[in-house]
Short mmCIF file of C-alpha atoms and ligand atoms in Angstrom, two decimals:
data_model
loop_
_atom_site.label_atom_id
_atom_site.label_comp_id
_atom_site.label_asym_id
_atom_site.label_seq_id
_atom_site.Cartn_x
_atom_site.Cartn_y
_atom_site.Cartn_z
CA MET A 1 -2.30 -21.60 -17.08
CA ASP A 2 -3.78 -21.03 -20.46
CA LYS A 3 -3.83 -18.10 -23.18
CA PHE A 4 -5.58 -17.06 -26.01
CA VAL A 5 -3.47 -15.65 -29.24
CA ILE A 6 -6.18 -13.57 -31.74
CA LYS A 7 -4.59 -12.69 -34.92
CA GLY A 8 -6.83 -8.73 -35.95
CA PRO A 9 -8.23 -7.39 -36.96
CA SER A 10 -11.80 -9.53 -37.85
CA LYS A 11 -14.92 -9.05 -39.07
CA VAL A 12 -17.25 -11.64 -38.32
CA LYS A 13 -19.85 -13.65 -40.36
CA GLY A 14 -22.59 -16.46 -39.65
CA THR A 15 -24.81 -17.68 -36.43
CA VAL A 16 -23.84 -18.20 -33.26
CA ASP A 17 -25.60 -20.37 -30.99
CA ILE A 18 -26.15 -19.12 -27.49
CA SER A 19 -25.62 -21.62 -24.50
CA GLY A 20 -27.75 -22.10 -21.71
CA SER A 21 -27.43 -19.31 -19.03
CA LYS A 22 -25.21 -20.18 -16.05
CA ASN A 23 -26.71 -17.38 -14.18
CA ALA A 24 -29.92 -18.86 -13.85
CA SER A 25 -28.97 -22.27 -13.80
CA LEU A 26 -26.81 -21.18 -10.33
CA PRO A 27 -29.74 -21.00 -8.34
CA ILE A 28 -31.67 -23.48 -10.25
CA LEU A 29 -29.38 -26.09 -9.51
CA ALA A 30 -29.18 -24.26 -5.37
CA ALA A 31 -33.06 -25.50 -5.31
CA SER A 32 -32.55 -28.96 -6.32
CA ILE A 33 -31.45 -29.05 -2.77
CA LEU A 34 -35.39 -28.69 -1.96
CA PHE A 35 -36.34 -32.17 -3.51
CA ASP A 36 -37.02 -35.36 -2.29
CA GLU A 37 -37.77 -36.51 -5.73
CA SER A 38 -34.32 -36.48 -8.11
CA VAL A 39 -34.78 -33.54 -11.19
CA GLU A 40 -33.45 -33.29 -13.92
CA ILE A 41 -31.74 -29.75 -15.90
CA ASN A 42 -31.26 -29.42 -18.73
CA ASN A 43 -29.19 -27.10 -21.64
CA LEU A 44 -26.83 -26.30 -18.64
CA PRO A 45 -23.47 -24.59 -19.99
CA LYS A 46 -20.58 -26.10 -19.78
CA VAL A 47 -18.70 -23.74 -17.60
CA LYS A 48 -16.44 -23.93 -14.80
CA ASP A 49 -19.18 -22.28 -11.69
CA ILE A 50 -21.52 -24.29 -13.13
CA ASP A 51 -18.91 -27.40 -12.91
CA THR A 52 -18.59 -25.73 -9.49
CA MET A 53 -21.75 -25.32 -8.16
CA LEU A 54 -22.27 -29.75 -9.14
CA LEU A 55 -19.72 -30.35 -7.14
CA LEU A 56 -21.11 -28.44 -4.01
CA ILE A 57 -23.93 -30.62 -4.23
CA GLN A 58 -21.95 -33.46 -4.61
CA SER A 59 -19.95 -32.49 -1.65
CA LEU A 60 -23.24 -31.97 0.21
CA GLY A 61 -24.55 -35.82 -0.70
CA PHE A 62 -26.94 -35.88 -3.49
CA LYS A 63 -25.60 -38.10 -6.62
CA ILE A 64 -25.16 -36.57 -9.97
CA LYS A 65 -26.19 -38.09 -13.45
CA LYS A 66 -24.45 -36.19 -16.08
CA ASN A 67 -25.78 -36.49 -19.93
CA LYS A 68 -22.38 -34.81 -21.49
CA LYS A 69 -24.47 -35.38 -24.96
CA LYS A 70 -27.95 -32.75 -23.80
CA ASN A 71 -25.80 -30.62 -21.43
CA SER A 72 -27.71 -32.33 -19.02
CA VAL A 73 -27.86 -33.71 -14.82
CA LYS A 74 -29.65 -35.72 -12.55
CA ILE A 75 -29.63 -34.72 -8.83
CA ILE A 76 -30.78 -37.66 -6.66
CA LYS A 77 -31.31 -37.00 -2.90
CA THR A 78 -29.70 -39.98 -1.00
CA LYS A 79 -29.78 -41.27 2.31
CA ASN A 80 -26.28 -39.32 3.71
CA ILE A 81 -27.59 -35.04 3.42
CA HIS A 82 -24.81 -32.45 5.48
CA THR A 83 -24.60 -29.21 5.40
CA PHE A 84 -20.93 -28.14 4.74
CA ALA A 85 -20.33 -26.02 1.84
CA PRO A 86 -16.58 -25.26 1.94
CA TYR A 87 -14.55 -22.53 1.41
CA SER A 88 -12.94 -24.25 -1.25
CA LEU A 89 -15.60 -24.80 -3.23
CA VAL A 90 -17.29 -21.41 -2.26
CA LYS A 91 -14.16 -18.94 -2.85
CA THR A 92 -14.12 -19.85 -6.37
CA MET A 93 -18.10 -19.55 -6.58
CA ARG A 94 -19.70 -17.04 -4.37
CA ALA A 95 -22.99 -18.25 -6.17
CA GLY A 96 -22.32 -21.28 -3.88
CA ILE A 97 -24.14 -19.48 -1.22
CA LEU A 98 -27.32 -20.13 -2.53
CA VAL A 99 -27.35 -23.24 -1.04
CA LEU A 100 -27.58 -21.84 2.37
CA GLY A 101 -31.70 -20.95 2.22
CA PRO A 102 -32.84 -24.31 0.54
CA LEU A 103 -30.31 -26.08 3.25
CA VAL A 104 -32.00 -24.40 6.28
CA THR A 105 -35.78 -24.61 5.18
CA LYS A 106 -35.28 -28.30 3.83
CA PHE A 107 -32.63 -29.70 6.54
CA LYS A 108 -32.93 -26.84 9.53
CA LYS A 109 -29.13 -25.94 9.27
CA ALA A 110 -25.86 -24.76 7.15
CA LYS A 111 -22.35 -24.47 7.59
CA THR A 112 -21.53 -23.07 4.38
CA SER A 113 -18.46 -20.14 3.95
CA LEU A 114 -18.57 -16.66 3.48
CA PRO A 115 -18.07 -15.91 -0.16
CA GLY A 116 -14.97 -13.43 -0.34
CA GLY A 117 -14.76 -10.73 -2.39
CA CYS A 118 -13.82 -10.48 -5.43
CA LEU A 119 -12.16 -7.70 -8.35
CA ILE A 120 -15.68 -6.14 -8.93
CA GLY A 121 -16.49 -5.27 -5.13
CA ALA A 122 -16.74 -6.32 -1.50
CA ARG A 123 -19.76 -9.03 -2.49
CA PRO A 124 -20.87 -8.98 1.29
CA ILE A 125 -24.30 -10.89 2.20
CA ASN A 126 -25.87 -8.95 4.55
CA TYR A 127 -29.26 -8.89 3.11
CA HIS A 128 -28.89 -12.81 2.32
CA LEU A 129 -28.40 -12.32 6.23
CA ASN A 130 -30.98 -10.92 6.60
CA ALA A 131 -33.74 -11.71 4.90
CA LEU A 132 -33.68 -15.24 6.08
CA GLU A 133 -33.08 -14.26 9.61
CA LYS A 134 -36.41 -12.54 8.94
CA LEU A 135 -37.64 -16.15 7.96
CA GLY A 136 -36.53 -17.59 11.24
CA MET A 137 -33.19 -19.04 10.76
CA VAL A 138 -31.17 -18.09 13.72
CA TYR A 139 -26.93 -17.57 12.59
CA LYS A 140 -23.90 -16.63 13.86
CA ILE A 141 -20.46 -16.28 11.40
CA GLU A 142 -16.94 -17.62 12.49
CA LYS A 143 -14.05 -18.35 11.17
CA GLY A 144 -15.00 -17.45 7.85
CA TYR A 145 -18.35 -19.10 8.20
CA VAL A 146 -21.61 -19.03 8.44
CA HIS A 147 -23.40 -21.18 11.81
CA ALA A 148 -26.68 -21.54 10.91
CA SER A 149 -30.39 -23.16 11.78
CA SER A 150 -33.62 -23.12 12.32
CA HIS A 151 -35.47 -24.41 15.15
CA SER A 152 -38.89 -25.28 13.14
CA ASN A 153 -40.02 -24.62 10.18
CA LEU A 154 -39.17 -21.24 8.58
CA LYS A 155 -42.58 -18.87 8.75
CA GLY A 156 -43.39 -17.04 6.05
CA ALA A 157 -42.91 -12.90 6.40
CA LYS A 158 -42.83 -9.78 4.86
CA ILE A 159 -39.62 -8.08 3.89
CA ILE A 160 -38.82 -5.56 2.14
CA PHE A 161 -35.35 -5.57 0.85
CA PRO A 162 -33.43 -2.29 0.94
CA LYS A 163 -31.11 -2.08 -1.79
CA ILE A 164 -31.67 -4.20 -5.23
CA SER A 165 -29.89 -8.05 -4.91
CA VAL A 166 -30.16 -10.47 -6.89
CA GLY A 167 -28.53 -13.31 -5.00
CA ALA A 168 -30.36 -12.06 -1.98
CA THR A 169 -33.83 -11.82 -4.03
CA GLU A 170 -33.02 -15.55 -4.86
CA ASN A 171 -32.13 -17.10 -1.83
CA ALA A 172 -34.82 -15.44 -0.32
CA ILE A 173 -37.18 -17.60 -2.34
CA LEU A 174 -35.61 -20.65 -2.37
CA ALA A 175 -36.19 -20.57 1.68
CA SER A 176 -39.37 -19.54 1.17
CA VAL A 177 -41.19 -22.79 -0.70
CA LEU A 178 -40.70 -25.00 2.26
CA ALA A 179 -41.55 -22.38 4.51
CA SER A 180 -45.07 -22.61 6.52
CA GLY A 181 -47.29 -20.09 4.95
CA LYS A 182 -46.65 -17.25 3.02
CA THR A 183 -43.99 -14.05 2.49
CA ILE A 184 -43.91 -11.25 0.40
CA LEU A 185 -40.42 -10.24 -1.06
CA LYS A 186 -40.71 -6.60 -2.26
CA ASN A 187 -37.80 -4.38 -3.46
CA CYS A 188 -36.85 -7.71 -5.71
CA ALA A 189 -34.47 -8.59 -8.85
CA ILE A 190 -36.34 -9.02 -11.87
CA GLU A 191 -34.05 -9.93 -13.99
CA PRO A 192 -35.35 -12.95 -16.49
CA GLU A 193 -33.26 -15.52 -14.81
CA ILE A 194 -35.34 -15.16 -11.45
CA LYS A 195 -38.79 -13.49 -12.78
CA HIS A 196 -39.30 -16.19 -15.68
CA ASP A 197 -36.67 -19.45 -14.73
CA LEU A 198 -36.16 -19.87 -11.38
CA THR A 199 -40.00 -19.22 -10.89
CA ASN A 200 -41.02 -21.69 -13.59
CA PHE A 201 -38.01 -23.15 -12.39
CA LEU A 202 -40.31 -23.99 -9.08
CA ASN A 203 -44.06 -23.55 -9.69
CA LYS A 204 -43.35 -26.55 -12.26
CA ALA A 205 -42.04 -29.10 -9.47
CA GLY A 206 -45.55 -27.23 -6.86
CA ALA A 207 -43.90 -24.59 -5.69
CA LYS A 208 -46.71 -21.47 -5.55
CA VAL A 209 -44.55 -18.07 -6.63
CA THR A 210 -46.79 -15.75 -8.32
CA TRP A 211 -45.37 -12.17 -8.73
CA THR A 212 -47.92 -9.64 -8.28
CA GLY A 213 -45.54 -6.38 -8.28
CA LYS A 214 -43.13 -5.51 -10.96
CA ARG A 215 -40.71 -5.98 -7.65
CA THR A 216 -43.32 -8.14 -5.59
CA VAL A 217 -43.36 -11.68 -5.43
CA GLU A 218 -45.86 -13.97 -2.96
CA ILE A 219 -44.90 -17.31 -2.15
CA ILE A 220 -46.99 -19.58 -0.02
CA GLY A 221 -44.75 -22.71 1.62
CA VAL A 222 -45.82 -26.21 0.30
CA LYS A 223 -44.51 -29.50 2.29
CA SER A 224 -42.72 -30.68 -0.67
CA LEU A 225 -41.55 -30.39 -4.39
CA LYS A 226 -42.31 -33.21 -7.29
CA LYS A 227 -40.02 -35.04 -9.63
CA ILE A 228 -39.43 -33.12 -12.78
CA SER A 229 -37.32 -32.20 -15.91
CA TYR A 230 -36.63 -28.20 -16.84
CA THR A 231 -34.58 -26.66 -19.11
CA VAL A 232 -31.86 -24.09 -18.21
CA MET A 233 -33.14 -20.68 -21.29
CA GLY A 234 -29.92 -18.56 -22.90
CA ASP A 235 -27.43 -16.85 -21.26
CA ARG A 236 -28.03 -13.11 -21.45
CA ILE A 237 -24.88 -11.85 -20.78
CA GLU A 238 -23.39 -14.19 -23.97
CA CYS A 239 -26.00 -13.04 -26.14
CA GLY A 240 -25.20 -9.48 -25.20
CA THR A 241 -21.54 -10.20 -25.98
CA PHE A 242 -22.26 -11.39 -29.59
CA CYS A 243 -24.22 -8.54 -30.29
CA VAL A 244 -21.16 -6.68 -29.35
CA VAL A 245 -18.83 -8.70 -31.06
CA ALA A 246 -20.64 -8.11 -34.19
CA THR A 247 -21.20 -4.59 -33.47
CA ILE A 248 -17.35 -3.59 -32.95
CA SER A 249 -16.11 -5.64 -36.33
CA GLN A 250 -18.27 -4.59 -38.94
CA GLY A 251 -19.88 -8.07 -38.48
CA ASN A 252 -22.89 -9.51 -39.55
CA LEU A 253 -24.44 -12.59 -37.07
CA LYS A 254 -27.26 -14.72 -36.64
CA ILE A 255 -27.49 -15.13 -33.37
CA LYS A 256 -29.83 -18.04 -32.12
CA GLY A 257 -31.15 -19.52 -28.82
CA PHE A 258 -32.46 -16.11 -27.08
CA ASP A 259 -35.46 -14.19 -26.27
CA ALA A 260 -34.23 -10.46 -27.64
CA LYS A 261 -37.75 -9.11 -26.00
CA LEU A 262 -35.39 -9.94 -22.75
CA ILE A 263 -32.37 -7.50 -23.58
CA LYS A 264 -34.32 -4.23 -25.46
CA THR A 265 -32.07 -2.17 -23.16
CA GLU A 266 -29.46 -3.55 -25.25
CA LEU A 267 -30.22 -4.16 -28.20
CA ASN A 268 -32.16 -0.10 -28.24
CA LEU A 269 -28.22 1.36 -27.56
CA LEU A 270 -26.69 -1.00 -30.13
CA LYS A 271 -29.08 0.78 -32.90
CA ARG A 272 -28.06 4.18 -31.31
CA VAL A 273 -24.34 3.45 -32.15
CA GLY A 274 -25.27 2.13 -35.42
CA ALA A 275 -26.20 -0.67 -35.38
CA LYS A 276 -29.02 -2.91 -37.63
CA ILE A 277 -30.90 -5.25 -35.83
CA LYS A 278 -33.52 -7.61 -37.19
CA THR A 279 -35.26 -9.91 -34.15
CA TYR A 280 -37.32 -12.99 -34.73
CA LYS A 281 -38.83 -15.43 -32.09
CA ASN A 282 -34.85 -16.90 -30.74
CA LEU A 283 -33.03 -15.26 -33.28
CA ILE A 284 -31.30 -11.28 -33.32
CA SER A 285 -30.25 -10.90 -36.68
CA ILE A 286 -27.39 -8.00 -36.40
CA ILE A 287 -24.97 -5.89 -39.01
CA GLY A 288 -22.40 -3.90 -37.50
CA PRO A 289 -22.02 -0.08 -39.10
CA LYS A 290 -18.64 1.13 -40.72
CA LYS A 291 -19.02 4.54 -38.29
CA ILE A 292 -20.04 3.11 -34.21
CA LYS A 293 -21.22 6.41 -32.96
CA ASN A 294 -20.41 7.38 -29.67
CA ILE A 295 -23.12 7.28 -27.00
CA LYS A 296 -22.80 10.97 -24.23
CA LEU A 297 -24.02 8.51 -20.78
CA ILE A 298 -24.72 5.13 -19.97
CA GLU A 299 -25.19 3.86 -16.11
CA THR A 300 -25.06 0.44 -15.26
CA LYS A 301 -28.63 -0.13 -13.14
CA GLU A 302 -30.44 -3.40 -12.12
CA TYR A 303 -33.03 -4.60 -14.84
CA ASP A 304 -34.39 -4.13 -16.73
CA GLY A 305 -31.33 -1.13 -17.19
CA PHE A 306 -28.44 -1.51 -18.62
CA PRO A 307 -26.43 -4.73 -17.17
CA THR A 308 -23.57 -4.55 -14.76
CA ASP A 309 -22.27 -7.17 -16.62
CA LEU A 310 -22.19 -5.94 -19.89
CA GLN A 311 -20.59 -1.99 -19.04
CA ALA A 312 -16.90 -3.81 -19.96
CA GLN A 313 -18.26 -5.49 -23.37
CA PHE A 314 -20.30 -2.03 -24.74
CA MET A 315 -16.03 0.20 -22.79
CA SER A 316 -14.50 -1.67 -25.57
CA LEU A 317 -17.06 -0.32 -28.34
CA LEU A 318 -17.09 2.47 -27.12
CA CYS A 319 -13.45 3.34 -27.34
CA LYS A 320 -13.48 3.01 -31.75
CA ALA A 321 -16.83 5.07 -31.45
CA ASN A 322 -16.32 8.79 -33.03
CA GLY A 323 -16.60 10.90 -30.21
CA LYS A 324 -16.39 11.17 -26.43
CA SER A 325 -18.75 8.63 -24.17
CA ILE A 326 -18.65 7.93 -20.62
CA ILE A 327 -19.57 4.77 -18.85
CA SER A 328 -20.75 5.45 -15.86
CA GLU A 329 -20.18 1.87 -13.05
CA SER A 330 -23.63 2.23 -10.04
CA ILE A 331 -23.88 -1.49 -9.08
CA PHE A 332 -20.45 -2.62 -7.99
CA GLU A 333 -17.76 -0.56 -6.48
CA ASN A 334 -14.17 -1.53 -8.28
CA ARG A 335 -15.10 -3.03 -12.31
CA PHE A 336 -12.64 -0.69 -13.88
CA MET A 337 -10.45 -3.43 -13.92
CA HIS A 338 -10.81 -3.51 -18.29
CA VAL A 339 -9.33 0.30 -18.07
CA ALA A 340 -6.06 -0.84 -17.55
CA GLU A 341 -5.59 -3.85 -19.85
CA LEU A 342 -7.48 -1.89 -22.31
CA ARG A 343 -5.05 1.64 -22.47
CA ARG A 344 -2.72 -0.91 -23.33
CA LEU A 345 -4.25 -1.44 -26.89
CA GLY A 346 -4.18 1.92 -27.03
CA ALA A 347 -7.58 2.81 -26.05
CA LYS A 348 -8.01 7.08 -24.29
CA ILE A 349 -10.14 6.18 -20.92
CA THR A 350 -9.50 8.49 -17.51
CA ILE A 351 -11.66 7.51 -14.42
CA LYS A 352 -13.44 10.20 -11.81
CA ASN A 353 -15.19 7.92 -9.45
CA ASN A 354 -17.91 5.31 -11.03
CA LYS A 355 -17.16 7.43 -14.08
CA ALA A 356 -15.10 6.45 -16.82
CA ASN A 357 -14.38 9.03 -20.15
CA ILE A 358 -13.63 6.63 -23.07
CA PHE A 359 -12.46 9.61 -25.59
CA GLY A 360 -13.53 7.50 -29.03
CA ASN A 361 -11.27 7.25 -32.58
CA THR A 362 -9.15 4.39 -30.82
CA ASN A 363 -7.22 2.01 -33.28
CA PHE A 364 -6.43 -0.69 -30.71
CA GLN A 365 -2.67 -2.41 -32.46
CA GLY A 366 -2.15 -5.81 -30.07
CA ALA A 367 -0.53 -6.06 -27.34
CA GLU A 368 0.10 -8.64 -24.46
CA LEU A 369 -3.49 -8.31 -21.89
CA MET A 370 -4.23 -9.83 -18.38
CA SER A 371 -7.52 -10.99 -17.67
CA SER A 372 -9.14 -10.06 -14.76
CA ASP A 373 -12.12 -11.08 -13.89
CA LEU A 374 -14.91 -13.23 -15.98
CA ARG A 375 -16.40 -9.96 -18.12
CA ALA A 376 -13.33 -7.83 -18.25
CA SER A 377 -11.77 -10.83 -20.01
CA VAL A 378 -14.21 -11.04 -22.64
CA ALA A 379 -13.48 -7.53 -23.24
CA LEU A 380 -10.38 -7.55 -23.97
CA VAL A 381 -11.06 -10.71 -26.60
CA LEU A 382 -13.75 -8.00 -28.04
CA ALA A 383 -11.11 -5.27 -28.30
CA SER A 384 -8.44 -7.78 -30.04
CA ILE A 385 -11.01 -8.48 -32.47
CA VAL A 386 -9.97 -5.93 -34.49
CA ALA A 387 -7.24 -4.67 -33.15
CA ASN A 388 -4.47 -4.21 -35.73
CA GLY A 389 -1.50 -7.43 -34.82
CA THR A 390 -1.13 -9.98 -32.21
CA SER A 391 -3.00 -9.73 -28.89
CA VAL A 392 -2.14 -12.07 -26.37
CA ILE A 393 -4.81 -12.68 -23.24
CA ASN A 394 -3.90 -14.48 -20.06
CA ARG A 395 -5.43 -16.47 -17.35
CA ILE A 396 -8.17 -16.93 -19.69
CA TYR A 397 -9.27 -19.51 -16.92
CA HIS A 398 -11.81 -16.44 -15.31
CA LEU A 399 -13.19 -16.54 -19.13
CA ASP A 400 -13.77 -20.32 -18.24
CA ARG A 401 -15.90 -19.55 -15.47
CA GLY A 402 -18.76 -18.24 -17.83
CA TYR A 403 -18.61 -18.41 -21.00
CA GLU A 404 -19.08 -21.87 -23.08
CA SER A 405 -16.14 -22.91 -25.55
CA ILE A 406 -15.57 -18.91 -26.51
CA GLU A 407 -13.03 -19.69 -28.91
CA LYS A 408 -14.96 -22.19 -31.28
CA LYS A 409 -17.59 -20.44 -31.54
CA LEU A 410 -15.56 -17.05 -32.56
CA SER A 411 -13.36 -19.22 -35.26
CA LYS A 412 -16.21 -20.05 -36.52
CA ILE A 413 -17.63 -16.89 -37.79
CA GLY A 414 -13.96 -15.22 -38.45
CA VAL A 415 -11.73 -14.35 -35.83
CA ASP A 416 -7.99 -15.87 -36.06
CA ILE A 417 -8.47 -16.81 -32.72
CA LYS A 418 -6.22 -20.58 -30.95
CA ARG A 419 -6.33 -21.68 -26.99
CA VAL A 420 -2.49 -21.85 -26.01
CA SER A 421 -2.36 -24.10 -23.18
C1 LIG B 1 -24.98 -11.23 -9.94
O1 LIG B 1 -24.11 -11.35 -8.70
C2 LIG B 1 -24.15 -12.19 -10.81
N1 LIG B 1 -24.20 -13.20 -10.28
C3 LIG B 1 -23.91 -11.16 -11.44
O2 LIG B 1 -23.12 -11.51 -12.33
C4 LIG B 1 -23.85 -9.77 -11.56
O3 LIG B 1 -23.18 -9.07 -11.65
C5 LIG B 1 -25.24 -9.09 -10.47
O4 LIG B 1 -26.09 -10.25 -9.67
C6 LIG B 1 -25.25 -8.50 -10.70
O5 LIG B 1 -26.74 -7.99 -11.72
C7 LIG B 1 -24.77 -14.35 -10.43
O6 LIG B 1 -26.24 -14.06 -10.70
C8 LIG B 1 -23.89 -15.42 -10.17
P1 LIG B 1 -26.20 -8.75 -6.31
P2 LIG B 1 -24.67 -11.08 -7.12
O7 LIG B 1 -26.37 -9.32 -5.14
O8 LIG B 1 -26.33 -11.67 -7.43
C9 LIG B 1 -24.27 -5.52 -3.19
C10 LIG B 1 -21.30 -12.44 -13.80
O9 LIG B 1 -20.56 -11.99 -14.66
N2 LIG B 1 -24.76 -6.85 -2.05
O10 LIG B 1 -27.95 -8.53 -7.21
O11 LIG B 1 -23.49 -11.41 -5.99
C11 LIG B 1 -22.95 -5.80 -4.14
O12 LIG B 1 -21.96 -5.86 -3.28
C12 LIG B 1 -21.77 -12.12 -12.47
O13 LIG B 1 -22.39 -13.47 -14.54
C13 LIG B 1 -24.52 -6.30 -1.15
O14 LIG B 1 -24.35 -5.37 -0.75
O15 LIG B 1 -25.56 -9.82 -7.33
C14 LIG B 1 -23.26 -5.44 -4.71
O16 LIG B 1 -22.50 -4.33 -5.32
C15 LIG B 1 -20.54 -11.59 -12.01
N3 LIG B 1 -25.29 -6.99 -0.22
C16 LIG B 1 -25.37 -5.18 -5.61
O17 LIG B 1 -25.23 -5.58 -4.19
C17 LIG B 1 -25.33 -8.31 -0.04
O18 LIG B 1 -26.12 -8.85 0.48
C18 LIG B 1 -25.41 -5.80 -6.09
O19 LIG B 1 -25.31 -7.19 -6.09
C19 LIG B 1 -25.70 -8.28 -1.65
C20 LIG B 1 -24.88 -7.86 -2.75
#
């Protein structure tokens, strides 16, 4: 298993190009199941989760043509499509459940593995299943699989999500695109990956997806979708992560390939800790402060609140602040796996229920560390960059799931980091 060896401390300087968005690409790849014609998707990030989703779509019988240079793929429907999404693929990449809605609305049946839990939480799919049931899907759960079908075309319905869920919103939109009649979804997740990218992708192909309220979307079912080529947006969490890299290391970074308007909440927080930030079209210029100020309380919220996917990264940053901060994690039940590892680097953090008290003024000392989940792992990289001495981060396959060539991007801006197999 690969590991990273990082020698700190370093101050980053230079330019970073943000890759395509993992969390926009996954539902867009799942949406390719809805098409009879070929679909070309560009700017896909070269990360493990995308490879897994492509393997899943291929296993359903679609042909995948990769154009490595342009980070793009062409997905072509064949004559022998089947509707089985195996545990072996879905267990490592929970977003595999996003093929359920498209398979049932297009092929009237599906057998998809339950995603299974992970370190950050149980990851149930009840909101997905309830919404699809309201559209006419019938299902039973047996031996870890959802056995789903619909006697005829799914029918448009009015659905109010009991809780805001990214995946359930995506699954319901995808299932409604080819349903008969109008679907109204209320209390939707409104991440840019959904409200901008997935919506624009589907409408460019002839779907009728209209956002009529902050969290309300209307979908008028259509008969079919037409052949398109689409370029995916930049990765919001990778961009936020590199903004933290500059802030924690008194760095000076130009971050290209992401629209700063979509991460206003995060950038305002970084300004509060002392970062100097200028934003232009698709460019963020950020200078880290000599003294990092603490923040009394940060609470993770659904978009456009502070994202849970940047919680671990901000915890590493606030360990360096000149006072106590509190982070409250309200989205997942167990997303503090990075705390024990940050303590190994010298952090002073206590946890009570879903709140972490970060006492700040930490001088990280290099240590041997263990990755646990995608974002916790990158938090360890951030802390190691500014730690005194050498850190070794094990099991970085977690990182490879969601960050494209992160060690190359970090080396290019002055971090002493090596991947060791
Ligand atoms: C998406 O996961 C993201 N993944 C996650 O990013 C992100 O952390 C999460 O949204 C929240 O923003 C992708 O987009 C591929 P949810 P998802 O449904 O859709 C509970 C990363 O690092 N819930 O919004 O699974 C759930 O357990 C990943 O890129 C139910 O109870 O998140 C959680 O507590 C990690 N029942 C909360 O809702 C359901 O049916 C939010 O989950 C669905 C969700």
